[in-house]
Coordinates of C-alpha atoms and ligand atoms in Angstrom, one line a residue:
X1 CA 0.1 0.0 0.0
X2 CA 1.3 3.5 -0.7
X3 CA 0.3 6.2 1.7
X4 CA -0.3 9.7 0.3
X5 CA 0.8 13.0 1.7
X6 CA -2.4 13.8 3.5
X7 CA -1.7 17.4 3.6
X8 CA -2.9 17.5 0.0
X9 CA -6.3 16.8 1.3
X10 CA -6.3 20.2 3.2
X11 CA -5.9 22.1 -0.1
X12 CA -8.8 23.5 -2.1
X13 CA -10.0 21.1 -4.8
X14 CA -8.4 23.1 -7.6
X15 CA -5.7 25.7 -8.1
X16 CA -7.3 29.3 -8.3
X17 CA -6.4 29.9 -11.9
X18 CA -7.4 26.4 -13.1
X19 CA -10.8 26.8 -11.5
X20 CA -11.3 30.1 -13.4
X21 CA -10.0 28.6 -16.6
X22 CA -12.5 25.8 -16.3
X23 CA -15.4 28.2 -15.7
X24 CA -14.4 30.3 -18.7
X25 CA -14.1 27.2 -20.9
X26 CA -17.6 26.2 -19.9
X27 CA -19.0 29.6 -20.6
X28 CA -17.3 29.8 -24.0
X29 CA -18.6 26.4 -25.0
X30 CA -22.1 27.5 -24.1
X31 CA -21.8 31.0 -25.7
X32 CA -19.5 30.5 -28.7
X33 CA -20.5 33.9 -30.2
X34 CA -19.5 36.0 -27.1
X35 CA -16.2 38.0 -27.4
X36 CA -14.6 37.4 -24.0
X37 CA -12.0 39.8 -22.6
X38 CA -9.5 38.0 -20.4
X39 CA -8.2 40.2 -17.6
X40 CA -7.8 37.2 -15.1
X41 CA -4.5 35.4 -14.9
X42 CA -1.5 37.7 -15.3
X43 CA -0.4 36.3 -18.7
X44 CA 1.2 38.8 -20.9
X45 CA 0.0 39.6 -24.5
X46 CA 3.2 41.3 -25.8
X47 CA 5.4 38.7 -27.5
X48 CA 9.0 38.0 -26.6
X49 CA 10.9 41.1 -27.1
X50 CA 12.9 41.2 -30.3
X51 CA 16.3 41.4 -28.7
X52 CA 15.6 38.1 -26.9
X53 CA 14.2 36.5 -29.9
X54 CA 17.2 37.3 -31.9
X55 CA 19.5 35.9 -29.1
X56 CA 17.4 32.7 -29.0
X57 CA 17.6 32.2 -32.7
X58 CA 21.3 32.6 -32.5
X59 CA 21.6 30.2 -29.8
X60 CA 19.4 27.8 -31.6
X61 CA 21.7 27.8 -34.5
X62 CA 24.8 27.6 -32.3
X63 CA 23.7 24.3 -30.6
X64 CA 23.1 22.8 -34.1
X65 CA 26.8 22.8 -34.7
X66 CA 29.5 20.5 -33.3
X67 CA 31.3 23.4 -31.7
X68 CA 28.4 25.2 -30.3
X69 CA 26.5 22.1 -29.1
X70 CA 25.5 22.3 -25.4
X71 CA 24.6 19.2 -23.3
X72 CA 23.8 19.5 -19.6
X73 CA 24.6 23.0 -18.4
X74 CA 25.5 24.1 -14.9
X75 CA 22.5 23.4 -12.7
X76 CA 22.8 26.9 -11.2
X77 CA 22.7 28.7 -14.5
X78 CA 25.4 29.7 -17.1
X79 CA 28.1 32.2 -15.9
X80 CA 27.2 34.6 -18.7
X81 CA 23.7 35.0 -17.3
X82 CA 24.5 35.1 -13.6
X83 CA 27.2 37.8 -14.3
X84 CA 24.7 39.9 -16.2
X85 CA 22.2 39.7 -13.4
X86 CA 24.8 40.6 -10.7
X87 CA 26.0 43.6 -12.9
X88 CA 22.5 44.9 -14.0
X89 CA 20.0 44.0 -11.3
X90 CA 22.3 44.5 -8.4
X91 CA 25.6 46.3 -8.8
X92 CA 24.1 49.2 -10.9
X93 CA 21.8 49.7 -7.9
X94 CA 24.7 49.7 -5.5
X95 CA 24.0 46.2 -4.2
X96 CA 26.8 43.7 -3.9
X97 CA 25.6 40.2 -4.8
X98 CA 28.1 37.5 -6.0
X99 CA 27.5 35.2 -8.9
X100 CA 27.3 32.1 -6.8
X101 CA 24.4 33.6 -4.8
X102 CA 22.3 33.5 -8.0
X103 CA 20.3 30.4 -9.1
X104 CA 18.8 30.6 -12.5
X105 CA 15.5 28.6 -12.8
X106 CA 12.4 27.9 -14.9
X107 CA 10.2 30.3 -13.1
X108 CA 9.5 32.3 -9.9
X109 CA 6.4 30.2 -9.4
X110 CA 8.5 27.1 -9.2
X111 CA 11.1 28.7 -7.0
X112 CA 8.6 30.0 -4.5
X113 CA 7.1 26.6 -4.4
X114 CA 10.2 24.5 -4.3
X115 CA 12.0 26.6 -1.7
X116 CA 10.1 24.9 1.0
X117 CA 12.2 21.7 0.5
X118 CA 15.1 23.2 2.5
X119 CA 13.0 24.3 5.5
X120 CA 11.7 22.1 8.4
X121 CA 8.1 21.3 8.6
X122 CA 7.8 22.9 12.0
X123 CA 8.7 26.4 11.0
X124 CA 5.9 28.8 11.6
X125 CA 5.0 30.7 8.4
X126 CA 3.5 34.1 8.0
X127 CA 1.5 34.8 4.8
X128 CA -0.4 37.8 3.9
X129 CA -4.1 37.4 3.3
X130 CA -5.0 37.8 0.4
X131 CA -1.9 36.3 -1.3
X132 CA -0.5 34.7 -4.4
X133 CA -1.8 31.2 -3.8
X134 CA 1.5 29.3 -4.5
X135 CA 3.0 30.4 -1.1
X136 CA 0.1 29.3 0.8
X137 CA -0.7 25.9 -1.1
X138 CA 3.0 24.8 -1.0
X139 CA 3.1 25.3 2.8
X140 CA -0.2 23.5 3.2
X141 CA 1.3 20.6 1.1
X142 CA 4.2 20.4 3.6
X143 CA 2.0 20.7 6.6
X144 CA 3.3 23.9 8.1
X145 CA 1.5 26.0 10.7
X146 CA 0.3 29.3 9.0
X147 CA -0.2 32.7 10.5
X148 CA -2.3 35.0 8.2
X149 CA -1.5 38.6 8.1
X150 CA -4.7 40.4 6.8
X151 CA -4.1 43.1 4.1
X152 CA -7.2 45.2 3.5
X153 CA -8.1 48.9 2.8
X154 CA -8.3 49.3 6.6
X155 CA -4.6 48.9 6.9
X156 CA -3.8 50.3 3.6
X157 CA -2.8 46.9 2.3
X158 CA 0.3 47.0 4.5
X159 CA 0.7 43.8 6.6
X160 CA 1.4 44.4 10.3
X161 CA 4.2 42.6 12.0
X162 CA 3.1 39.3 13.5
X163 CA 2.1 39.4 17.1
X164 CA 3.8 35.9 17.7
X165 CA 7.3 34.8 16.6
X166 CA 7.3 33.4 13.1
X167 CA 10.2 31.7 11.3
X168 CA 9.4 32.2 7.6
X169 CA 7.7 35.3 6.1
X170 CA 6.4 35.6 2.5
X171 CA 6.3 39.2 1.2
X172 CA 5.5 40.2 -2.3
X173 CA 5.9 43.8 -3.4
X174 CA 4.7 45.3 -5.7
X175 CA 2.0 43.0 -4.4
X176 CA 0.1 40.3 -6.2
X177 CA -2.9 40.5 -6.0
X178 CA -3.5 44.0 -4.6
X179 CA -1.1 46.0 -6.7
X180 CA 0.1 47.9 -3.7
X181 CA 3.7 48.6 -2.5
X182 CA 5.8 49.1 0.6
X183 CA 8.1 52.1 1.0
X184 CA 11.8 51.5 2.1
X185 CA 11.0 52.4 5.7
X186 CA 8.1 50.1 5.8
X187 CA 10.1 47.1 4.4
X188 CA 12.9 47.9 6.8
X189 CA 10.6 47.1 9.7
X190 CA 10.3 43.6 8.4
X191 CA 14.0 43.2 7.9
X192 CA 14.5 44.3 11.5
X193 CA 11.9 41.9 12.7
X194 CA 13.6 39.0 10.8
X195 CA 17.0 40.0 12.2
X196 CA 15.7 40.1 15.7
X197 CA 13.7 36.8 15.5
X198 CA 16.2 34.9 13.1
X199 CA 13.4 34.5 10.7
X200 CA 13.8 34.3 6.9
X201 CA 11.9 36.5 4.5
X202 CA 11.0 35.0 1.1
X203 CA 10.7 38.1 -0.9
X204 CA 8.9 37.9 -4.3
X205 CA 10.0 40.7 -6.5
X206 CA 8.5 39.5 -9.7
X207 CA 6.7 42.9 -10.4
X208 CA 9.7 45.2 -9.4
X209 CA 9.9 46.5 -13.0
X210 CA 6.6 48.1 -12.7
X211 CA 7.7 50.5 -9.9
X212 CA 7.1 54.1 -11.0
X213 CA 7.3 56.0 -7.7
X214 CA 10.3 57.0 -5.6
X215 CA 11.3 55.4 -2.4
X216 CA 9.9 52.0 -3.3
X217 CA 12.6 49.4 -3.0
X218 CA 13.3 47.5 -6.3
X219 CA 15.1 44.8 -4.3
X220 CA 14.9 43.9 -0.6
X221 CA 18.7 44.1 -0.5
X222 CA 18.4 47.8 -0.8
X223 CA 17.5 47.5 2.9
X224 CA 20.4 47.3 5.4
X225 CA 20.9 43.8 6.8
X226 CA 18.5 42.1 4.4
X227 CA 21.4 39.9 3.1
X228 CA 21.4 38.2 6.6
X229 CA 17.7 37.4 6.4
X230 CA 16.2 37.5 2.9
X231 CA 15.8 35.3 -0.2
X232 CA 14.7 37.2 -3.3
X233 CA 12.7 35.9 -6.3
X234 CA 12.9 37.6 -9.7
X235 CA 11.3 36.7 -13.0
X236 CA 11.6 37.6 -16.6
X237 CA 8.0 36.6 -17.3
X238 CA 6.1 39.8 -17.1
X239 CA 8.9 42.1 -18.5
X240 CA 10.3 40.3 -21.6
X241 CA 7.3 38.1 -22.4
X242 CA 8.7 34.9 -20.8
X243 CA 5.5 33.4 -19.3
X244 CA 5.8 30.6 -21.8
X245 CA 9.5 30.6 -22.3
X246 CA 10.2 30.2 -18.5
X247 CA 13.2 31.8 -16.9
X248 CA 13.7 33.3 -13.5
X249 CA 16.2 33.3 -10.7
X250 CA 16.5 33.3 -7.0
X251 CA 19.1 35.1 -4.8
X252 CA 20.4 33.3 -1.7
X253 CA 23.2 35.3 -0.1
X254 CA 25.9 33.3 1.5
X255 CA 25.6 34.9 4.9
X256 CA 22.0 33.7 5.1
X257 CA 21.8 31.0 7.7
X258 CA 19.2 28.4 8.9
X259 CA 19.6 26.4 12.0
X260 CA 19.5 22.7 13.0
X261 CA 17.4 21.7 16.0
X262 CA 20.6 21.6 18.0
X263 CA 21.2 25.3 17.1
X264 CA 23.9 24.7 14.5
X265 CA 24.1 27.3 11.7
X266 CA 23.8 26.1 8.2
X267 CA 24.2 28.0 4.9
X268 CA 21.0 28.2 3.0
X269 CA 23.0 28.8 -0.2
X270 CA 24.7 25.5 0.3
X271 CA 21.4 23.7 1.0
X272 CA 19.7 25.1 -2.0
X273 CA 22.6 24.4 -4.2
X274 CA 22.5 20.8 -3.0
X275 CA 18.9 20.6 -3.8
X276 CA 19.2 22.3 -7.2
X277 CA 22.0 19.9 -8.2
X278 CA 19.9 16.9 -7.3
X279 CA 16.6 17.9 -8.6
X280 CA 17.3 20.2 -11.6
X281 CA 19.4 20.1 -14.8
X282 CA 19.2 23.8 -15.3
X283 CA 17.4 26.1 -17.8
X284 CA 18.1 25.4 -21.5
X285 CA 21.1 27.3 -23.0
X286 CA 18.7 28.9 -25.6
X287 CA 16.4 30.4 -22.9
X288 CA 19.4 31.7 -20.8
X289 CA 20.9 33.4 -23.9
X290 CA 17.4 35.0 -24.3
X291 CA 17.3 36.1 -20.6
X292 CA 20.9 37.5 -21.0
X293 CA 19.6 39.6 -23.9
X294 CA 17.2 41.5 -21.6
X295 CA 20.3 43.3 -20.3
X296 CA 21.5 44.4 -23.7
X297 CA 20.8 48.1 -24.6
X298 CA 18.1 47.1 -27.1
X299 CA 16.6 44.6 -24.7
X300 CA 16.3 47.1 -22.0
X301 CA 14.7 49.7 -24.2
X302 CA 12.2 47.1 -25.5
X303 CA 11.3 46.0 -22.0
X304 CA 10.9 49.5 -20.9
X305 CA 8.4 50.0 -23.8
X306 CA 6.5 46.8 -22.7
X307 CA 6.3 48.1 -19.1
X308 CA 5.0 51.5 -20.3
X309 CA 2.5 49.8 -22.4
X310 CA 1.1 47.7 -19.5
X311 CA 1.2 50.6 -17.1
X312 CA -0.8 52.6 -19.6
X313 CA -3.4 49.9 -19.6
X314 CA -3.4 49.9 -15.9
X315 CA -4.2 53.6 -16.0
X316 CA -7.0 53.0 -18.5
X317 CA -8.5 50.4 -16.3
X318 CA -8.1 52.3 -13.1
X319 CA -9.6 55.5 -14.5
X320 CA -12.4 53.6 -16.2
X321 CA -13.3 51.8 -13.0
X322 CA -13.2 55.1 -11.0
X323 CA -15.4 56.7 -13.6
X324 CA -17.8 53.7 -13.3
X325 CA -18.0 54.5 -9.5
X326 CA -15.7 51.7 -8.2
X327 CA -13.1 52.2 -5.4
X328 CA -9.8 51.1 -6.8
X329 CA -6.3 50.2 -5.5
X330 CA -3.0 49.4 -7.1
X331 CA -2.3 49.9 -10.9
X332 CA 0.3 52.6 -10.3
X333 CA 3.4 50.6 -9.5
X334 CA 1.9 47.4 -10.7
X335 CA 0.0 45.7 -13.5
X336 CA -2.7 44.6 -11.1
X337 CA -5.8 46.7 -10.2
X338 CA -7.7 45.7 -7.1
X339 CA -11.2 46.9 -6.8
X340 CA -14.0 46.8 -4.2
X341 CA -16.9 44.8 -5.5
X342 CA -20.4 46.4 -5.1
X343 CA -21.9 46.3 -1.6
X344 CA -23.7 43.0 -0.9
X345 CA -22.0 41.0 -3.5
X346 CA -19.4 38.3 -3.0
X347 CA -16.2 38.2 -5.1
X348 CA -17.4 35.1 -7.0
X349 CA -20.9 36.6 -7.6
X350 CA -19.2 39.6 -9.1
X351 CA -17.0 37.3 -11.2
X352 CA -20.1 35.5 -12.5
X353 CA -22.0 38.7 -13.3
X354 CA -19.0 40.2 -15.0
X355 CA -18.5 37.0 -17.2
X356 CA -22.1 36.5 -17.9
X357 CA -23.3 40.1 -18.5
X358 CA -20.2 41.8 -20.0
X359 CA -18.1 38.8 -20.9
X360 CA -15.0 39.9 -18.9
X361 CA -12.9 37.6 -16.9
X362 CA -11.2 38.8 -13.7
X363 CA -10.0 37.1 -10.6
X364 CA -12.2 37.0 -7.5
X365 CA -10.4 38.5 -4.5
X366 CA -11.6 35.6 -2.1
X367 CA -9.7 33.2 -4.4
X368 CA -6.5 34.8 -2.8
X369 CA -7.7 34.4 0.7
X370 CA -10.6 35.1 3.0
X371 CA -9.6 38.8 3.4
X372 CA -9.8 39.2 -0.4
X373 CA -13.6 38.7 -0.1
X374 CA -15.4 41.7 -1.4
X375 CA -12.6 42.6 -3.7
X376 CA -11.7 41.6 -7.3
X377 CA -8.5 41.7 -9.4
X378 CA -8.1 42.8 -13.0
X379 CA -4.8 42.7 -14.9
X380 CA -3.2 45.2 -17.3
X381 CA -1.6 42.6 -19.3
X382 CA -4.3 42.6 -22.0
X383 CA -4.1 44.7 -25.2
X384 CA -4.9 48.4 -25.2
X385 CA -8.0 47.9 -27.3
X386 CA -9.3 45.2 -24.8
X387 CA -8.6 47.3 -21.8
X388 CA -10.5 50.2 -23.2
X389 CA -13.4 48.0 -24.5
X390 CA -13.7 46.2 -21.0
X391 CA -14.1 49.6 -19.4
X392 CA -16.7 50.7 -21.9
X393 CA -18.6 47.5 -21.3
X394 CA -18.4 48.0 -17.4
X395 CA -19.5 51.6 -17.8
X396 CA -22.6 50.5 -19.8
X397 CA -23.8 48.0 -17.2
X398 CA -25.4 48.5 -13.8
X399 CA -23.2 46.0 -12.0
X400 CA -22.4 48.4 -9.1
Ligands
MLT1 C1 -1.2 35.7 -11.5 O1 -2.0 36.0 -12.4 O2 -1.3 35.9 -10.3 C2 0.2 35.3 -12.1 O3 0.2 35.4 -13.4 C3 0.4 33.9 -11.8 C4 1.8 33.5 -12.0 O4 2.7 34.3 -12.3 O5 2.0 32.4 -11.7

């Protein structure tokens, strides 16, 4: 007899975005003539930027030759990409990160999910509510005790420090799903808390490129002492159009320590390296060359244009919703717009009405956690035409 990991039975039946996809597929089948506008899952519409495409083509040709062929690559990522990351994402911001503190991967979702492997089951985990479901689900799968930190309009979507001691803390800023941010001083409180309590912060920085305002940290390592307590996750998905290509990286500074039950210090970088070598054979050479090209002058320019484009959509959506009478958050330093659903309606009721009456797909706030109830998320990753059309449709209805 093979026994299952019973923690899986504690999960919701289906992953949030799969549930939505199923609902939308059913609606489409029953209403084939309706033009649905998808502003649900944060998948990009802009294709892979030309600089990356060119680098990929070149790499494809290269591996077709005897001299250029690449077999298994370094599990942690090729030196050329790790170097480019260190130089562009950190050094140019005045942050010292070493190449062997970078681990290139096939996505921040996988990294955020896999990282739990190196932590003991009995760590107490703090997770904001609402939250990107991956942090929560993967910790439920591993059977950890969870402390929820509510983030609502009442606290300006800024989580308060946990009252009791926690060992692992997930933070994502600019935030998914609320689109809100923490200022440097606010993030510093978390770094100080983690230093005092010997906790680890798992900092998801996937939306950093969307920051437009001053004094919002682009990396947690801008905060003094963060290298002692934080792991950072970064992604190429939403910037260069890599949601399907898959490439990201995680930073684990060498001074970051975990502890054995007996109190012995252990390097988390070494543990993650050991795990990576055992369970992963690295991201393909072709994809890593494409990721490297995000740092070329053309790549940087093209990505900047993408971000501008999505932020313009965010503005259209935010303004449109406000004109339609909704209370709206996010959308300034983020591709996500978080709105209050009309009084007396649940998030899922709003989802159904939006889908059925105006054929727009969004994401119900309660899907991100109980404190997301009464809220709803739209993404700016659609086309400009669809963002405008969606707002016109919403303004024409009486769903409010
Ligand atoms: C989202 O819609 O929250 C994201 O696109 C999901 C992801 O990045 O995995």
